[in-house]
């Protein structure tokens, strides 16, 4: 399966957003995920199965404001 | 246009002032903290406001610029449920929280409604060259995306620069450059 993550095309096995985040070793506490231009609440990461051609943006917030 | 200011620290206070100077007249300010001496190096408060709730002090400062501004002030720490509804009557929300988890919570809580958000990530330190604008869902995020306030202190020039860029996005979304007298 081919999907785009932060602008880069990547090959990977089928998975959910939740599985992808864990596989990449990302800490979910400050991570916001955009799937096909829509922000997905963390509560729904397990429900969304990624498909061929999907686009993901993974934004890790840093503190300060 | 009514603008929600979520967090009235360095980002929230400066964005609100830039917006008031540019013609925005309606605000909802939400924060739970009081002004401290350590805030004065970058946040839009004055020494004689130390100890006051930030939302009250900011409302006062905005009214010194725009006496007829309509300002709603709320002293509160928002949780997931209250974040989703607190800004229902706002056309755009400025995310000015300090903590990473609160930033994430606001974006996720407001995602289903599709309300525009202008957010900050990476305002600490003194390197200005990495500041950029990134569109993310219905959100525009501005900052250097890497310098955490845990690693470096926040200084006025970078905080104010990011705040000015955020205010610019709000003004663009609200059409204020096309019609400067719009309220």
PDB file of C-alpha atoms in Angstrom:
ATOM      1  CA  UNK A   1       0.000   0.000   0.000  1.00  0.00           C
ATOM      2  CA  UNK A   2       1.266   3.437  -0.904  1.00  0.00           C
ATOM      3  CA  UNK A   3       0.319   6.480   1.196  1.00  0.00           C
ATOM      4  CA  UNK A   4       1.704   9.981   1.597  1.00  0.00           C
ATOM      5  CA  UNK A   5       3.005  10.956   5.043  1.00  0.00           C
ATOM      6  CA  UNK A   6       4.018  14.586   5.574  1.00  0.00           C
ATOM      7  CA  UNK A   7       4.438  14.997   1.824  1.00  0.00           C
ATOM      8  CA  UNK A   8       6.567  11.864   1.287  1.00  0.00           C
ATOM      9  CA  UNK A   9       5.245   8.787  -0.500  1.00  0.00           C
ATOM     10  CA  UNK A  10       5.775   5.665   1.599  1.00  0.00           C
ATOM     11  CA  UNK A  11       5.123   1.950   1.147  1.00  0.00           C
ATOM     12  CA  UNK A  12       3.579   0.071   4.050  1.00  0.00           C
ATOM     13  CA  UNK A  13       1.357  -2.804   5.067  1.00  0.00           C
ATOM     14  CA  UNK A  14      -2.320  -2.136   5.724  1.00  0.00           C
ATOM     15  CA  UNK A  15      -2.935  -0.603   9.109  1.00  0.00           C
ATOM     16  CA  UNK A  16      -5.019   1.844  11.120  1.00  0.00           C
ATOM     17  CA  UNK A  17      -3.872   5.343  12.106  1.00  0.00           C
ATOM     18  CA  UNK A  18      -3.305   4.070  15.636  1.00  0.00           C
ATOM     19  CA  UNK A  19      -1.080   1.229  14.407  1.00  0.00           C
ATOM     20  CA  UNK A  20       0.888   3.589  12.174  1.00  0.00           C
ATOM     21  CA  UNK A  21       1.539   6.008  15.048  1.00  0.00           C
ATOM     22  CA  UNK A  22       2.808   3.153  17.216  1.00  0.00           C
ATOM     23  CA  UNK A  23       4.923   1.636  14.439  1.00  0.00           C
ATOM     24  CA  UNK A  24       6.619   4.956  13.879  1.00  0.00           C
ATOM     25  CA  UNK A  25       7.333   5.223  17.598  1.00  0.00           C
ATOM     26  CA  UNK A  26       5.526   8.544  17.931  1.00  0.00           C
ATOM     27  CA  UNK A  27       4.241   9.699  21.295  1.00  0.00           C
ATOM     28  CA  UNK A  28       0.534  10.463  20.962  1.00  0.00           C
ATOM     29  CA  UNK A  29       0.382  13.059  23.786  1.00  0.00           C
ATOM     30  CA  UNK A  30       1.264  16.025  21.581  1.00  0.00           C
ATOM     31  CA  UNK A  31       0.518  14.493  18.177  1.00  0.00           C
ATOM     32  CA  UNK A  32      -2.337  15.662  15.959  1.00  0.00           C
ATOM     33  CA  UNK A  33      -3.203  13.659  12.839  1.00  0.00           C
ATOM     34  CA  UNK A  34      -4.712  14.995   9.636  1.00  0.00           C
ATOM     35  CA  UNK A  35      -6.138  12.281   7.386  1.00  0.00           C
ATOM     36  CA  UNK A  36      -7.103  13.343   3.866  1.00  0.00           C
ATOM     37  CA  UNK A  37      -7.281  17.010   4.954  1.00  0.00           C
ATOM     38  CA  UNK A  38      -9.391  16.385   8.061  1.00  0.00           C
ATOM     39  CA  UNK A  39      -8.150  16.363  11.634  1.00  0.00           C
ATOM     40  CA  UNK A  40      -8.938  13.028  13.307  1.00  0.00           C
ATOM     41  CA  UNK A  41      -9.511  12.905  17.063  1.00  0.00           C
ATOM     42  CA  UNK A  42      -7.247  10.432  18.826  1.00  0.00           C
ATOM     43  CA  UNK A  43     -10.337   8.557  20.032  1.00  0.00           C
ATOM     44  CA  UNK A  44     -10.972   7.583  16.392  1.00  0.00           C
ATOM     45  CA  UNK A  45      -7.431   6.591  15.400  1.00  0.00           C
ATOM     46  CA  UNK A  46      -8.191   2.893  15.960  1.00  0.00           C
ATOM     47  CA  UNK A  47     -11.256   2.996  13.709  1.00  0.00           C
ATOM     48  CA  UNK A  48      -9.688   4.458  10.591  1.00  0.00           C
ATOM     49  CA  UNK A  49      -8.127   1.951   8.235  1.00  0.00           C
ATOM     50  CA  UNK A  50      -5.636   3.577   5.888  1.00  0.00           C
ATOM     51  CA  UNK A  51      -6.159   2.971   2.176  1.00  0.00           C
ATOM     52  CA  UNK A  52      -4.064   3.168  -0.966  1.00  0.00           C
ATOM     53  CA  UNK A  53      -3.504   6.797  -1.949  1.00  0.00           C
ATOM     54  CA  UNK A  54      -4.420   8.266   1.448  1.00  0.00           C
ATOM     55  CA  UNK A  55      -2.626  11.354   2.669  1.00  0.00           C
ATOM     56  CA  UNK A  56      -1.544  11.828   6.291  1.00  0.00           C
ATOM     57  CA  UNK A  57      -0.010  14.795   8.057  1.00  0.00           C
ATOM     58  CA  UNK A  58       1.470  14.120  11.484  1.00  0.00           C
ATOM     59  CA  UNK A  59       1.970  17.293  13.520  1.00  0.00           C
ATOM     60  CA  UNK A  60       3.859  17.108  16.807  1.00  0.00           C
ATOM     61  CA  UNK A  61       3.192  20.210  18.878  1.00  0.00           C
ATOM     62  CA  UNK A  62       5.909  21.814  20.933  1.00  0.00           C
ATOM     63  CA  UNK A  63       5.039  23.831  24.041  1.00  0.00           C
ATOM     64  CA  UNK A  64       4.996  27.589  24.477  1.00  0.00           C
ATOM     65  CA  UNK A  65       2.374  30.186  23.977  1.00  0.00           C
TER      66      UNK A  65
ATOM     67  CA  UNK B   1     -16.341  38.745  13.306  1.00  0.00           C
ATOM     68  CA  UNK B   2     -15.984  37.388  16.837  1.00  0.00           C
ATOM     69  CA  UNK B   3     -12.582  35.968  17.711  1.00  0.00           C
ATOM     70  CA  UNK B   4     -12.030  33.409  20.455  1.00  0.00           C
ATOM     71  CA  UNK B   5      -8.712  33.727  22.293  1.00  0.00           C
ATOM     72  CA  UNK B   6      -7.891  30.382  23.926  1.00  0.00           C
ATOM     73  CA  UNK B   7      -5.116  31.239  26.371  1.00  0.00           C
ATOM     74  CA  UNK B   8      -4.160  34.851  27.100  1.00  0.00           C
ATOM     75  CA  UNK B   9      -0.388  34.451  27.423  1.00  0.00           C
ATOM     76  CA  UNK B  10       2.305  35.669  25.046  1.00  0.00           C
ATOM     77  CA  UNK B  11       0.456  34.559  21.930  1.00  0.00           C
ATOM     78  CA  UNK B  12      -3.136  35.238  22.973  1.00  0.00           C
ATOM     79  CA  UNK B  13      -2.536  38.696  24.451  1.00  0.00           C
ATOM     80  CA  UNK B  14      -0.417  39.929  21.539  1.00  0.00           C
ATOM     81  CA  UNK B  15      -2.704  38.491  18.842  1.00  0.00           C
ATOM     82  CA  UNK B  16      -5.697  40.161  20.510  1.00  0.00           C
ATOM     83  CA  UNK B  17      -3.921  43.532  20.572  1.00  0.00           C
ATOM     84  CA  UNK B  18      -2.925  43.274  16.904  1.00  0.00           C
ATOM     85  CA  UNK B  19      -6.525  42.389  16.019  1.00  0.00           C
ATOM     86  CA  UNK B  20      -7.984  45.250  18.067  1.00  0.00           C
ATOM     87  CA  UNK B  21      -5.657  47.689  16.334  1.00  0.00           C
ATOM     88  CA  UNK B  22      -6.791  46.280  12.981  1.00  0.00           C
ATOM     89  CA  UNK B  23     -10.533  46.694  13.453  1.00  0.00           C
ATOM     90  CA  UNK B  24     -11.723  43.537  15.238  1.00  0.00           C
ATOM     91  CA  UNK B  25     -14.303  44.549  17.842  1.00  0.00           C
ATOM     92  CA  UNK B  26     -15.648  41.286  19.296  1.00  0.00           C
ATOM     93  CA  UNK B  27     -13.615  38.920  21.451  1.00  0.00           C
ATOM     94  CA  UNK B  28     -14.067  35.988  23.781  1.00  0.00           C
ATOM     95  CA  UNK B  29     -11.057  35.656  26.100  1.00  0.00           C
ATOM     96  CA  UNK B  30     -10.518  32.398  27.997  1.00  0.00           C
ATOM     97  CA  UNK B  31      -7.698  31.793  30.480  1.00  0.00           C
ATOM     98  CA  UNK B  32      -7.395  30.801  34.116  1.00  0.00           C
ATOM     99  CA  UNK B  33      -4.084  32.422  35.078  1.00  0.00           C
ATOM    100  CA  UNK B  34      -3.186  35.685  36.749  1.00  0.00           C
ATOM    101  CA  UNK B  35      -0.558  38.132  35.482  1.00  0.00           C
ATOM    102  CA  UNK B  36       2.897  37.459  36.974  1.00  0.00           C
ATOM    103  CA  UNK B  37       6.064  39.566  36.908  1.00  0.00           C
ATOM    104  CA  UNK B  38       7.738  36.925  34.706  1.00  0.00           C
ATOM    105  CA  UNK B  39       5.120  37.429  31.984  1.00  0.00           C
ATOM    106  CA  UNK B  40       6.032  41.054  31.342  1.00  0.00           C
ATOM    107  CA  UNK B  41       8.988  40.289  29.053  1.00  0.00           C
ATOM    108  CA  UNK B  42       6.632  39.180  26.266  1.00  0.00           C
ATOM    109  CA  UNK B  43       2.952  39.282  27.234  1.00  0.00           C
ATOM    110  CA  UNK B  44       0.813  42.374  26.701  1.00  0.00           C
ATOM    111  CA  UNK B  45       0.375  43.356  30.353  1.00  0.00           C
ATOM    112  CA  UNK B  46       1.696  46.065  32.624  1.00  0.00           C
ATOM    113  CA  UNK B  47       3.421  45.978  35.974  1.00  0.00           C
ATOM    114  CA  UNK B  48       0.418  47.426  37.797  1.00  0.00           C
ATOM    115  CA  UNK B  49      -1.674  44.485  36.503  1.00  0.00           C
ATOM    116  CA  UNK B  50       0.355  41.821  38.336  1.00  0.00           C
ATOM    117  CA  UNK B  51      -1.977  39.592  40.336  1.00  0.00           C
ATOM    118  CA  UNK B  52      -5.057  40.261  38.206  1.00  0.00           C
ATOM    119  CA  UNK B  53      -6.712  37.618  36.043  1.00  0.00           C
ATOM    120  CA  UNK B  54      -5.216  37.836  32.560  1.00  0.00           C
ATOM    121  CA  UNK B  55      -8.597  37.920  30.851  1.00  0.00           C
ATOM    122  CA  UNK B  56      -9.648  40.956  32.939  1.00  0.00           C
ATOM    123  CA  UNK B  57      -6.337  42.762  32.385  1.00  0.00           C
ATOM    124  CA  UNK B  58      -6.378  42.013  28.655  1.00  0.00           C
ATOM    125  CA  UNK B  59      -9.977  43.202  28.300  1.00  0.00           C
ATOM    126  CA  UNK B  60      -8.937  46.450  29.988  1.00  0.00           C
ATOM    127  CA  UNK B  61      -5.953  46.866  27.656  1.00  0.00           C
ATOM    128  CA  UNK B  62      -8.021  46.134  24.552  1.00  0.00           C
ATOM    129  CA  UNK B  63     -10.595  48.716  25.641  1.00  0.00           C
ATOM    130  CA  UNK B  64      -7.844  51.299  25.981  1.00  0.00           C
ATOM    131  CA  UNK B  65      -7.328  50.813  22.236  1.00  0.00           C
ATOM    132  CA  UNK B  66     -10.988  50.246  21.296  1.00  0.00           C
ATOM    133  CA  UNK B  67     -13.342  51.651  23.952  1.00  0.00           C
ATOM    134  CA  UNK B  68     -16.473  50.166  22.368  1.00  0.00           C
ATOM    135  CA  UNK B  69     -15.079  46.609  21.966  1.00  0.00           C
ATOM    136  CA  UNK B  70     -17.455  43.786  22.918  1.00  0.00           C
ATOM    137  CA  UNK B  71     -15.367  41.521  25.128  1.00  0.00           C
ATOM    138  CA  UNK B  72     -16.491  38.391  26.916  1.00  0.00           C
ATOM    139  CA  UNK B  73     -14.006  37.203  29.555  1.00  0.00           C
ATOM    140  CA  UNK B  74     -14.016  33.713  31.024  1.00  0.00           C
ATOM    141  CA  UNK B  75     -11.718  32.568  33.838  1.00  0.00           C
ATOM    142  CA  UNK B  76     -11.618  28.825  33.260  1.00  0.00           C
ATOM    143  CA  UNK B  77      -9.446  25.818  32.565  1.00  0.00           C
ATOM    144  CA  UNK B  78     -11.094  24.106  29.614  1.00  0.00           C
ATOM    145  CA  UNK B  79     -11.407  20.345  29.435  1.00  0.00           C
ATOM    146  CA  UNK B  80     -12.166  18.294  26.348  1.00  0.00           C
ATOM    147  CA  UNK B  81     -15.933  18.741  26.589  1.00  0.00           C
ATOM    148  CA  UNK B  82     -15.919  22.461  27.381  1.00  0.00           C
ATOM    149  CA  UNK B  83     -13.384  23.197  24.629  1.00  0.00           C
ATOM    150  CA  UNK B  84     -15.772  21.732  22.083  1.00  0.00           C
ATOM    151  CA  UNK B  85     -18.562  24.164  23.005  1.00  0.00           C
ATOM    152  CA  UNK B  86     -16.833  27.187  24.556  1.00  0.00           C
ATOM    153  CA  UNK B  87     -16.165  28.859  21.203  1.00  0.00           C
ATOM    154  CA  UNK B  88     -19.471  27.998  19.510  1.00  0.00           C
ATOM    155  CA  UNK B  89     -20.274  31.672  19.032  1.00  0.00           C
ATOM    156  CA  UNK B  90     -16.851  32.562  17.621  1.00  0.00           C
ATOM    157  CA  UNK B  91     -16.023  32.744  13.910  1.00  0.00           C
ATOM    158  CA  UNK B  92     -12.359  31.890  14.401  1.00  0.00           C
ATOM    159  CA  UNK B  93     -10.337  30.645  17.377  1.00  0.00           C
ATOM    160  CA  UNK B  94      -6.769  31.663  18.239  1.00  0.00           C
ATOM    161  CA  UNK B  95      -4.942  28.855  20.057  1.00  0.00           C
ATOM    162  CA  UNK B  96      -2.537  30.430  22.528  1.00  0.00           C
ATOM    163  CA  UNK B  97      -2.098  27.703  25.117  1.00  0.00           C
ATOM    164  CA  UNK B  98       1.261  26.998  26.663  1.00  0.00           C
ATOM    165  CA  UNK B  99       1.036  23.214  26.935  1.00  0.00           C
ATOM    166  CA  UNK B 100       1.366  20.724  24.087  1.00  0.00           C
ATOM    167  CA  UNK B 101      -1.486  18.574  25.360  1.00  0.00           C
ATOM    168  CA  UNK B 102      -3.856  21.545  25.512  1.00  0.00           C
ATOM    169  CA  UNK B 103      -2.936  22.567  21.973  1.00  0.00           C
ATOM    170  CA  UNK B 104      -3.712  19.069  20.730  1.00  0.00           C
ATOM    171  CA  UNK B 105      -6.928  18.981  22.763  1.00  0.00           C
ATOM    172  CA  UNK B 106      -8.198  22.211  21.232  1.00  0.00           C
ATOM    173  CA  UNK B 107      -7.506  21.157  17.644  1.00  0.00           C
ATOM    174  CA  UNK B 108      -9.158  17.781  18.163  1.00  0.00           C
ATOM    175  CA  UNK B 109     -12.122  19.206  20.086  1.00  0.00           C
ATOM    176  CA  UNK B 110     -12.905  21.806  17.414  1.00  0.00           C
ATOM    177  CA  UNK B 111     -12.188  19.531  14.451  1.00  0.00           C
ATOM    178  CA  UNK B 112     -15.735  18.209  13.964  1.00  0.00           C
ATOM    179  CA  UNK B 113     -17.244  21.708  13.754  1.00  0.00           C
ATOM    180  CA  UNK B 114     -14.824  22.851  11.069  1.00  0.00           C
ATOM    181  CA  UNK B 115     -14.336  26.267  12.716  1.00  0.00           C
ATOM    182  CA  UNK B 116     -11.099  27.927  11.576  1.00  0.00           C
ATOM    183  CA  UNK B 117      -8.277  27.788  14.136  1.00  0.00           C
ATOM    184  CA  UNK B 118      -5.020  29.714  14.099  1.00  0.00           C
ATOM    185  CA  UNK B 119      -2.469  27.993  16.302  1.00  0.00           C
ATOM    186  CA  UNK B 120       1.162  28.318  17.426  1.00  0.00           C
ATOM    187  CA  UNK B 121       3.890  25.683  17.683  1.00  0.00           C
ATOM    188  CA  UNK B 122       7.462  26.727  18.385  1.00  0.00           C
ATOM    189  CA  UNK B 123       7.591  30.259  19.794  1.00  0.00           C
ATOM    190  CA  UNK B 124      10.436  29.785  22.271  1.00  0.00           C
ATOM    191  CA  UNK B 125      14.105  30.624  21.790  1.00  0.00           C
ATOM    192  CA  UNK B 126      15.561  33.386  19.646  1.00  0.00           C
ATOM    193  CA  UNK B 127      15.952  31.783  16.216  1.00  0.00           C
ATOM    194  CA  UNK B 128      13.491  33.527  13.919  1.00  0.00           C
ATOM    195  CA  UNK B 129      14.609  32.002  10.602  1.00  0.00           C
ATOM    196  CA  UNK B 130      12.667  28.763  11.012  1.00  0.00           C
ATOM    197  CA  UNK B 131       9.260  30.371  11.488  1.00  0.00           C
ATOM    198  CA  UNK B 132       6.775  29.196   8.889  1.00  0.00           C
ATOM    199  CA  UNK B 133       3.061  28.781   8.258  1.00  0.00           C
ATOM    200  CA  UNK B 134       1.545  25.328   7.853  1.00  0.00           C
ATOM    201  CA  UNK B 135      -2.063  24.564   6.902  1.00  0.00           C
ATOM    202  CA  UNK B 136      -3.438  21.560   8.718  1.00  0.00           C
ATOM    203  CA  UNK B 137      -7.108  20.562   8.403  1.00  0.00           C
ATOM    204  CA  UNK B 138      -9.097  23.724   9.140  1.00  0.00           C
ATOM    205  CA  UNK B 139      -6.160  24.970  11.164  1.00  0.00           C
ATOM    206  CA  UNK B 140      -3.270  27.283  10.299  1.00  0.00           C
ATOM    207  CA  UNK B 141      -0.241  26.621  12.513  1.00  0.00           C
ATOM    208  CA  UNK B 142       2.612  29.126  12.803  1.00  0.00           C
ATOM    209  CA  UNK B 143       5.980  28.802  14.535  1.00  0.00           C
ATOM    210  CA  UNK B 144       9.293  27.024  14.082  1.00  0.00           C
ATOM    211  CA  UNK B 145       7.692  23.647  14.959  1.00  0.00           C
ATOM    212  CA  UNK B 146      10.733  22.514  16.936  1.00  0.00           C
ATOM    213  CA  UNK B 147      11.762  24.801  19.827  1.00  0.00           C
ATOM    214  CA  UNK B 148       9.895  23.795  22.970  1.00  0.00           C
ATOM    215  CA  UNK B 149       9.441  26.207  25.850  1.00  0.00           C
ATOM    216  CA  UNK B 150      10.885  23.451  28.063  1.00  0.00           C
ATOM    217  CA  UNK B 151      14.222  23.839  26.238  1.00  0.00           C
ATOM    218  CA  UNK B 152      14.457  27.591  25.719  1.00  0.00           C
ATOM    219  CA  UNK B 153      12.910  30.674  27.295  1.00  0.00           C
ATOM    220  CA  UNK B 154      10.383  32.771  25.398  1.00  0.00           C
ATOM    221  CA  UNK B 155      11.408  36.263  24.292  1.00  0.00           C
ATOM    222  CA  UNK B 156       9.310  39.180  23.092  1.00  0.00           C
ATOM    223  CA  UNK B 157      10.566  39.426  19.480  1.00  0.00           C
ATOM    224  CA  UNK B 158       9.798  35.832  18.483  1.00  0.00           C
ATOM    225  CA  UNK B 159       6.534  35.615  20.423  1.00  0.00           C
ATOM    226  CA  UNK B 160       5.331  38.919  18.991  1.00  0.00           C
ATOM    227  CA  UNK B 161       6.441  37.944  15.477  1.00  0.00           C
ATOM    228  CA  UNK B 162       4.496  34.681  15.564  1.00  0.00           C
ATOM    229  CA  UNK B 163       1.528  36.516  17.132  1.00  0.00           C
ATOM    230  CA  UNK B 164       1.627  39.128  14.345  1.00  0.00           C
ATOM    231  CA  UNK B 165       1.652  36.397  11.687  1.00  0.00           C
ATOM    232  CA  UNK B 166      -1.276  34.685  13.424  1.00  0.00           C
ATOM    233  CA  UNK B 167      -3.217  37.953  13.575  1.00  0.00           C
ATOM    234  CA  UNK B 168      -2.506  38.434   9.867  1.00  0.00           C
ATOM    235  CA  UNK B 169      -4.116  35.050   9.098  1.00  0.00           C
ATOM    236  CA  UNK B 170      -7.181  35.940  11.203  1.00  0.00           C
ATOM    237  CA  UNK B 171      -7.525  39.274   9.403  1.00  0.00           C
ATOM    238  CA  UNK B 172      -7.231  37.559   6.024  1.00  0.00           C
ATOM    239  CA  UNK B 173      -9.876  34.984   6.961  1.00  0.00           C
ATOM    240  CA  UNK B 174     -12.166  37.751   8.218  1.00  0.00           C
ATOM    241  CA  UNK B 175     -11.732  39.892   5.111  1.00  0.00           C
ATOM    242  CA  UNK B 176     -10.418  42.833   7.146  1.00  0.00           C
ATOM    243  CA  UNK B 177      -7.844  43.843   4.560  1.00  0.00           C
ATOM    244  CA  UNK B 178     -10.636  44.210   2.002  1.00  0.00           C
ATOM    245  CA  UNK B 179     -12.873  46.209   4.344  1.00  0.00           C
ATOM    246  CA  UNK B 180     -10.828  47.743   7.207  1.00  0.00           C
ATOM    247  CA  UNK B 181     -13.839  49.283   8.958  1.00  0.00           C
ATOM    248  CA  UNK B 182     -15.702  45.978   9.198  1.00  0.00           C
ATOM    249  CA  UNK B 183     -16.811  45.076  12.696  1.00  0.00           C
TER     250      UNK B 183
END
